[in-house]
mmCIF file of C-alpha atoms in Angstrom:
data_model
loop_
_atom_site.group_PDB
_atom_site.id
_atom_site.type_symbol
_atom_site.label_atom_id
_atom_site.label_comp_id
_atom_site.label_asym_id
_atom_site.label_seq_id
_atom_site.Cartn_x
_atom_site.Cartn_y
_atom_site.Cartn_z
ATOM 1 C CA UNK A 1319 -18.199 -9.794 -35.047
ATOM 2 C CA UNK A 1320 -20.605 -8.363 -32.499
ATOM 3 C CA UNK A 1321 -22.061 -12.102 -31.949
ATOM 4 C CA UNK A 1322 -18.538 -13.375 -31.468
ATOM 5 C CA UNK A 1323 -17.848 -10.644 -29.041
ATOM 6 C CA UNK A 1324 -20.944 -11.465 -27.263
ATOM 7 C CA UNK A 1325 -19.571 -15.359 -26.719
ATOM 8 C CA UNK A 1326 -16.762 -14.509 -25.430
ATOM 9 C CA UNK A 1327 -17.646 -12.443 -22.976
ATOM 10 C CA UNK A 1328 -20.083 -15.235 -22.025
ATOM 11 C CA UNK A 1329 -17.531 -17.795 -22.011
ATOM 12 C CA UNK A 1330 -15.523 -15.074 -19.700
ATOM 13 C CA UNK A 1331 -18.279 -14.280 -17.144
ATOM 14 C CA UNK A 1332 -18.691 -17.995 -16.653
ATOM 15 C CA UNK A 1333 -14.792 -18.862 -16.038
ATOM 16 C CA UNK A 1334 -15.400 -16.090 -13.438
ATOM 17 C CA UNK A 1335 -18.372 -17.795 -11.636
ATOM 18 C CA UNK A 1336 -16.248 -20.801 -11.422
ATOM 19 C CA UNK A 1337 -13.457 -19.124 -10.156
ATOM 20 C CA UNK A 1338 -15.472 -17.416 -7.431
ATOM 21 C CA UNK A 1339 -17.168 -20.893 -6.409
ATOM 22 C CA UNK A 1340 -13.134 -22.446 -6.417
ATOM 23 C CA UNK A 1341 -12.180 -19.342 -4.147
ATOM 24 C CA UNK A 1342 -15.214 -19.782 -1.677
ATOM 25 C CA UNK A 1343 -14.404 -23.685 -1.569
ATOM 26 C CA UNK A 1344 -10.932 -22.928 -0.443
ATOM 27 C CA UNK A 1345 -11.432 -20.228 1.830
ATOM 28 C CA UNK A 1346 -14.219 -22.614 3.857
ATOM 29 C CA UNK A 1347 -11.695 -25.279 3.892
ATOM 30 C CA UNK A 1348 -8.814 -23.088 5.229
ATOM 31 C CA UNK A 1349 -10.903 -21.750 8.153
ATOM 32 C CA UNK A 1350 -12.183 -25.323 9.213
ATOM 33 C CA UNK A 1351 -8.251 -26.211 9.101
ATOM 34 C CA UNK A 1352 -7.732 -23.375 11.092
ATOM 35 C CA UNK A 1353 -9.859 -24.213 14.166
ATOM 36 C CA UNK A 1354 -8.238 -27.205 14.371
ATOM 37 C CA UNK A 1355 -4.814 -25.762 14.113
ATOM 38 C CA UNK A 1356 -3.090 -25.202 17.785
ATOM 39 C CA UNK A 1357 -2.402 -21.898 18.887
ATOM 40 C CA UNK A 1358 1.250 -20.264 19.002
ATOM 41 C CA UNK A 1359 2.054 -17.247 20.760
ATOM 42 C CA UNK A 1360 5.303 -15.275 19.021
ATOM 43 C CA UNK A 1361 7.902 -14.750 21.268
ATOM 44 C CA UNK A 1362 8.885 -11.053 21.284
ATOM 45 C CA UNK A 1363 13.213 -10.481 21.373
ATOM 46 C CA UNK A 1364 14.315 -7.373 22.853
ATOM 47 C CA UNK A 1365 17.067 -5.668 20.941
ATOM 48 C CA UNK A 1366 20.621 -5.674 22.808
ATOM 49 C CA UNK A 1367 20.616 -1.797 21.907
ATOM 50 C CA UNK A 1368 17.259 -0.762 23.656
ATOM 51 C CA UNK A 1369 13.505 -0.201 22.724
ATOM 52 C CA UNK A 1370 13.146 0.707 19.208
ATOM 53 C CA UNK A 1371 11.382 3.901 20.224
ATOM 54 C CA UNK A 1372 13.002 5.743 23.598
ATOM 55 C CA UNK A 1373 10.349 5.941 26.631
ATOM 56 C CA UNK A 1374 10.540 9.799 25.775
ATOM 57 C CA UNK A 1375 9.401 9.381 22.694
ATOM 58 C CA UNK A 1376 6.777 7.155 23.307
ATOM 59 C CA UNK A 1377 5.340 9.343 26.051
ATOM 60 C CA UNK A 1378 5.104 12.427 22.914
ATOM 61 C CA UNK A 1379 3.484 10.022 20.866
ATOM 62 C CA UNK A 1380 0.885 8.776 22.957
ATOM 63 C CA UNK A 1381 0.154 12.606 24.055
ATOM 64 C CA UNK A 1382 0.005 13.910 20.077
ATOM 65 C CA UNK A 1383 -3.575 12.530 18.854
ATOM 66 C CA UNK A 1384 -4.863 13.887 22.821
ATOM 67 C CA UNK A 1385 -3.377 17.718 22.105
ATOM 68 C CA UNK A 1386 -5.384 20.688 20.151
ATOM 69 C CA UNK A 1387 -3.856 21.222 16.501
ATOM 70 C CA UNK A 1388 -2.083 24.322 17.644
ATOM 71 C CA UNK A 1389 -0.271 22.025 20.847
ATOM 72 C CA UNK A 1390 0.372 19.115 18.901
ATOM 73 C CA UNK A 1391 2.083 21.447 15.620
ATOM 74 C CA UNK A 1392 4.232 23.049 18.496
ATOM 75 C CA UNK A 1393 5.540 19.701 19.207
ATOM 76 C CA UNK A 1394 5.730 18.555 16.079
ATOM 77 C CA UNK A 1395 8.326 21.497 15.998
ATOM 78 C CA UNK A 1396 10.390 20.504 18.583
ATOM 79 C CA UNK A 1397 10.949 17.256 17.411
ATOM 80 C CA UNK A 1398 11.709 18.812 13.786
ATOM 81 C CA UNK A 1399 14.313 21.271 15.759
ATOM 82 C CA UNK A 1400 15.749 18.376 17.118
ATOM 83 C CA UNK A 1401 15.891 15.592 14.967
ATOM 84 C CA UNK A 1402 19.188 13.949 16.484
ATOM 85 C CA UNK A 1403 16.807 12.385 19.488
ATOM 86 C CA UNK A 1404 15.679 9.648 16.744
ATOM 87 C CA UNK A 1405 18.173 7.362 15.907
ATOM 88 C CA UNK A 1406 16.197 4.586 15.115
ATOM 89 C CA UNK A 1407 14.095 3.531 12.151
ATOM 90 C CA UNK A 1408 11.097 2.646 13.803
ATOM 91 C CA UNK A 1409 10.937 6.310 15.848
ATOM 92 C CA UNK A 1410 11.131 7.998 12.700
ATOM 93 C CA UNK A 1411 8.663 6.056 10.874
ATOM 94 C CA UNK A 1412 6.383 5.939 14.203
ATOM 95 C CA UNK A 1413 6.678 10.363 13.804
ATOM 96 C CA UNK A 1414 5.818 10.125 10.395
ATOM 97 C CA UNK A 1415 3.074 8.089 10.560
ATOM 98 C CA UNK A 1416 1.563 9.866 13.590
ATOM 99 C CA UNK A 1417 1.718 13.415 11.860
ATOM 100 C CA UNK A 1418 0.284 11.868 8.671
ATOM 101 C CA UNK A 1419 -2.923 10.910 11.135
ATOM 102 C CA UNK A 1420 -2.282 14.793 12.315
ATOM 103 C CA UNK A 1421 -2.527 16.048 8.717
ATOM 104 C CA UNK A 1422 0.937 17.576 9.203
ATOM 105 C CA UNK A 1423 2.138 16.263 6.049
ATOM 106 C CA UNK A 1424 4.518 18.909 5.311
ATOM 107 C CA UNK A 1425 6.096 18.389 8.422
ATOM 108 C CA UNK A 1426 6.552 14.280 7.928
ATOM 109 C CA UNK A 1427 8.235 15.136 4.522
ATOM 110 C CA UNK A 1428 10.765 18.091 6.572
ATOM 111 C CA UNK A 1429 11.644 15.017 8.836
ATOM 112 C CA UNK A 1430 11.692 12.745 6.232
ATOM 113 C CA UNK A 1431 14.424 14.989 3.999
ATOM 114 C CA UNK A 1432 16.100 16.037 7.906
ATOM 115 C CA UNK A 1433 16.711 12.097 8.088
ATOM 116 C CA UNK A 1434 18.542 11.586 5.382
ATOM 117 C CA UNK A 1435 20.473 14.258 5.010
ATOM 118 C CA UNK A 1436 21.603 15.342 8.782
ATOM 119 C CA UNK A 1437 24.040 14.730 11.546
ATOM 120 C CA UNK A 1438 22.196 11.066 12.196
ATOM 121 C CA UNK A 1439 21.214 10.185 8.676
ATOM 122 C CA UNK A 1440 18.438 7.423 8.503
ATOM 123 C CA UNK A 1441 16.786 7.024 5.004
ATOM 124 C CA UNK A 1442 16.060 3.584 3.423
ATOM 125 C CA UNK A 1443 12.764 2.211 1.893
ATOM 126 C CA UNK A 1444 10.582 2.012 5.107
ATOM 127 C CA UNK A 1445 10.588 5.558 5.231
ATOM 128 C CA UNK A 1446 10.329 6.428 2.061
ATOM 129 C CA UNK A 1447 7.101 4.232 2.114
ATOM 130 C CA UNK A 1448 5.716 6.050 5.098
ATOM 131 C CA UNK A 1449 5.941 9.178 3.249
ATOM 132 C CA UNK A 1450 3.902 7.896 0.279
ATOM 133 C CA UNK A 1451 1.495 6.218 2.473
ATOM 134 C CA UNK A 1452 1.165 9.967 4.490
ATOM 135 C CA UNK A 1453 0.914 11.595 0.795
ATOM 136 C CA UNK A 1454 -1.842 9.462 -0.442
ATOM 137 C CA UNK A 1455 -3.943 9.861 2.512
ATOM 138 C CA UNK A 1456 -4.620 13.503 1.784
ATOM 139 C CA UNK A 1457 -4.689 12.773 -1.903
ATOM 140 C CA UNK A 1458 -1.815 14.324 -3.133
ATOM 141 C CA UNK A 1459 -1.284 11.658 -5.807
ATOM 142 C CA UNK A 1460 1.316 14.300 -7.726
ATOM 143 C CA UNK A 1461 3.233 14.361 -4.296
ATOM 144 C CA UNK A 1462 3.651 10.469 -4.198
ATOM 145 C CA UNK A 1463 4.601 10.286 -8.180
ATOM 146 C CA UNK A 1464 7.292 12.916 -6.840
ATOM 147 C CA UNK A 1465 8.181 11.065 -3.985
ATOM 148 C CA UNK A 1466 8.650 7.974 -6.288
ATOM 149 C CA UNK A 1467 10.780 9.405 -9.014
ATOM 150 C CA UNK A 1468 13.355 11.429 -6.209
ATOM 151 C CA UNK A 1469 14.158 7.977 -4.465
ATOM 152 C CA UNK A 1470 17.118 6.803 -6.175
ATOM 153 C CA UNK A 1471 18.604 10.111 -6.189
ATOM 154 C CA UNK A 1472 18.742 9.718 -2.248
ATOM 155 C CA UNK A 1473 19.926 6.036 -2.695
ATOM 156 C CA UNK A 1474 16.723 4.414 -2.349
ATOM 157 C CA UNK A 1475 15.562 1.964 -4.890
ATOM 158 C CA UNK A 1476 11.390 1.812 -4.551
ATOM 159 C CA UNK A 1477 10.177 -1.384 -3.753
ATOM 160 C CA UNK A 1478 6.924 -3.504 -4.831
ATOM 161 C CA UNK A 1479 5.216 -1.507 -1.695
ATOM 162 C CA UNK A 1480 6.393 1.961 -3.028
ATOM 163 C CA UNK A 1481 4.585 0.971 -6.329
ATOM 164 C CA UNK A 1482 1.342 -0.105 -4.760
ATOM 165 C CA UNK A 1483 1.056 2.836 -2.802
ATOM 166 C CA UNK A 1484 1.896 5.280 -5.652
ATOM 167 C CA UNK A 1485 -0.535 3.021 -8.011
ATOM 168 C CA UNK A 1486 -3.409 3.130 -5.008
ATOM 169 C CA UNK A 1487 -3.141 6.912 -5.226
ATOM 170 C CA UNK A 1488 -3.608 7.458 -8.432
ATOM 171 C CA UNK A 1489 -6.326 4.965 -8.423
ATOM 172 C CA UNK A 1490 -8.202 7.003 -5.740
ATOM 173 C CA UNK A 1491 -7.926 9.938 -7.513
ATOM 174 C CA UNK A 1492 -9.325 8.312 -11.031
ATOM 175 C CA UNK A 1493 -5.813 8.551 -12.529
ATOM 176 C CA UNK A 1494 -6.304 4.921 -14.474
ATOM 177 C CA UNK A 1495 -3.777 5.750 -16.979
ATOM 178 C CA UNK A 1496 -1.178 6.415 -14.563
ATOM 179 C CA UNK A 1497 -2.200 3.601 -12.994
ATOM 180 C CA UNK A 1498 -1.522 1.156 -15.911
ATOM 181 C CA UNK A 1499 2.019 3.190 -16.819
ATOM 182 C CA UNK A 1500 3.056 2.365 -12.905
ATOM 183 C CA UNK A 1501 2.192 -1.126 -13.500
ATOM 184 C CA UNK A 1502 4.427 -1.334 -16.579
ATOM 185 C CA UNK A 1503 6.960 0.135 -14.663
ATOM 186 C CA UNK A 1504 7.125 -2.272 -11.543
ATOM 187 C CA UNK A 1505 7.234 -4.905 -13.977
ATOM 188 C CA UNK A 1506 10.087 -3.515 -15.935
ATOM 189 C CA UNK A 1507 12.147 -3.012 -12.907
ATOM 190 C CA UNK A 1508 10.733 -5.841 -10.275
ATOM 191 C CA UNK A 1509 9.452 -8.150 -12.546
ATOM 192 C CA UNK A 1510 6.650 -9.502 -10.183
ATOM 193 C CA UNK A 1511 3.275 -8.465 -8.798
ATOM 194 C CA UNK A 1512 1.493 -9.236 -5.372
ATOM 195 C CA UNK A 1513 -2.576 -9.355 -4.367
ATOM 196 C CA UNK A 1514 -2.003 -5.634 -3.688
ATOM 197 C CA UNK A 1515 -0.818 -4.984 -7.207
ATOM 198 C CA UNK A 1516 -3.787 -6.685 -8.818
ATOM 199 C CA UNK A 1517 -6.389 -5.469 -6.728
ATOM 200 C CA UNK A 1518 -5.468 -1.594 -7.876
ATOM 201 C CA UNK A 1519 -5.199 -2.764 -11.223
ATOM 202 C CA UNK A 1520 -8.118 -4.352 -11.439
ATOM 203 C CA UNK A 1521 -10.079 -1.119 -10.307
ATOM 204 C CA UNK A 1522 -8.336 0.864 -12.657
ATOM 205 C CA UNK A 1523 -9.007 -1.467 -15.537
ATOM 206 C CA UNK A 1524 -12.854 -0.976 -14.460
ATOM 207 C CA UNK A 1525 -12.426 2.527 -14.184
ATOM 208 C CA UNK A 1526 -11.175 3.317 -18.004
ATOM 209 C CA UNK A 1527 -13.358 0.592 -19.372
ATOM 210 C CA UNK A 1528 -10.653 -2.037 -19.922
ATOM 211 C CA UNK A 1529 -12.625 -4.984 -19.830
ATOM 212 C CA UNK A 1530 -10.267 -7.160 -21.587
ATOM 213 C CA UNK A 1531 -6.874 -6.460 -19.363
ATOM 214 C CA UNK A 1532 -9.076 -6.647 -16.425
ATOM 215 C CA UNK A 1533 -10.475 -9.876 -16.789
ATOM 216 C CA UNK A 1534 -6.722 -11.215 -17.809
ATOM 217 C CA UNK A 1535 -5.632 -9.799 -14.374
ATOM 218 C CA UNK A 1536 -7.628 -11.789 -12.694
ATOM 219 C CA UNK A 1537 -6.940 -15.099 -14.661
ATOM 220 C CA UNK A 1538 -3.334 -14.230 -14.063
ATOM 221 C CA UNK A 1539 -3.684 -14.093 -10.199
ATOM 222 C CA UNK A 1540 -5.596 -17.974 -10.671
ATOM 223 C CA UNK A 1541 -2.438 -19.044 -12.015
ATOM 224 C CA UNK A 1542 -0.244 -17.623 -9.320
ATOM 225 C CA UNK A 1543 -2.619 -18.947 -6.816
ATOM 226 C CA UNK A 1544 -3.409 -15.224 -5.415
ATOM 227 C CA UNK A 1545 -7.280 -15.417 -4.550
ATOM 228 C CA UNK A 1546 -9.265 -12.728 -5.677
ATOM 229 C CA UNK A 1547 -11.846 -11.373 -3.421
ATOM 230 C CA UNK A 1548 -15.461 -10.942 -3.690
ATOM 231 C CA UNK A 1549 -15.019 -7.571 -4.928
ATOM 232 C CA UNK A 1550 -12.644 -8.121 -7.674
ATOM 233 C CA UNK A 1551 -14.598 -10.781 -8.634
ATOM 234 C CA UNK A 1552 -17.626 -8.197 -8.762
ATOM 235 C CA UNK A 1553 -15.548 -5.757 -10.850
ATOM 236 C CA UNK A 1554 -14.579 -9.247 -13.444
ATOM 237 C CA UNK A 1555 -18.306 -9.589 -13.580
ATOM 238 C CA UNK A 1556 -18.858 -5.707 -14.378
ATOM 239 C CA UNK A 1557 -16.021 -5.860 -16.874
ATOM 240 C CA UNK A 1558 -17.219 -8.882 -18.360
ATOM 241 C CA UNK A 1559 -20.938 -7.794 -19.100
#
């Protein structure tokens, strides 16, 4: 048994090796194709109903990162006070994200729960993204499982992004199990995974020692034509010896 155990994982490391030599010979072709590719600039279209964030509010987030903790909170305030002066998607998510770099992550979730529930409701997915992504920056991976499990309840059905960032959390925080429970769940409810769902996966197969569901994880993204990257490759070759 142990012998058999032994070729297999043999067999496995060197399917990996290949694999790695088939992703560096693609990767070198792509970026000589690239160089001779010609260059196209994207044309930017203004919105018939303004800038997506008012000059205002631009000018209070440029000043935010330059202001001392207790300055910047005090704004922070006023735009909580005052949530009516962002109408838009992007200025919400632009706050949010800007007091998640601020550590005011409290404050993003007030705005994020003032949003969809006051006088100028906005609430859909992007937000609700932001807020995980703010949450698992100061490691709060509770928080983001919270986060998570409240968004249908305020008409928001979590995307493939919402599970990545709630599976990346957990993963930082060692949480493997959770991890691999997450996974099941996206399936059951998306039914598809991206590069950023394997590459958590991955980690959190090497993190509780699941050699065998790591290494299929990475034959899986072969067949979808998702290439690994040196790293994961690294972690195959960890699980596999």
């Amino acid at each position: 048994m142990e012998l058999n155990r032994r070729r297999c994982k043999k067999r496995l490391f060197f399917s990996i090796f290949a694999a790695f030599l088939l992703h560096f010979t693609w990767t070198f072709a792509v970026i000589e194709t690239a160089k001779t590719a010609p260059e196209r600039k994207a044309r930017r279209r203004r919105s018939p109903e303004g800038p997506a964030i008012s000059v205002e509010n631009q000018g209070r987030l440029r000043s935010l990162p330059k202001l001392s903790k207790s300055e910047a909170l005090k704004v922070v305030k006023e735009v909580i006070q005052d949530p009516s002066t962002l109408r838009r998607v992007k200025e919400v998510q632009s706050f949010m994200t800007t007091f998640g770099k601020l550590e005011f992550w409290r404050e993003t979730l007030e705005l994020l729960d003032l949003k969809r529930t006051g006088e100028w409701p906005v609430g859909d997915i992007v937000l609700t993204n932001t807020a995980l992504s703010v949450c698992s920056q100061v490691g709060n991976w509770e928080l983001v499982l919270g986060l998570l499990d409240d968004a249908p309840k305020h008409s928001v059905s979590p995307d493939i992004i919402s599970y990545n960032l709630a599976m990346a959390a957990c993963c930082n925080s060692r949480q493997w199990e959770i991890v691999l429970q997450l996974l099941d769940d996206l399936q059951e409810v998306k039914g598809r995974k991206d590069f950023s769902t394997f590459n958590v996966t991955v980690h959190a197969c090497m993190q509780g020692g699941k050699w065998e569901s790591g290494i299929a994880h990475l034959n899986q993204m072969l067949t979808m034509e998702l290439q690994p990257t040196w790293t994961m490759y690294n972690l195959g070759i960890l699980l596999a010896g």
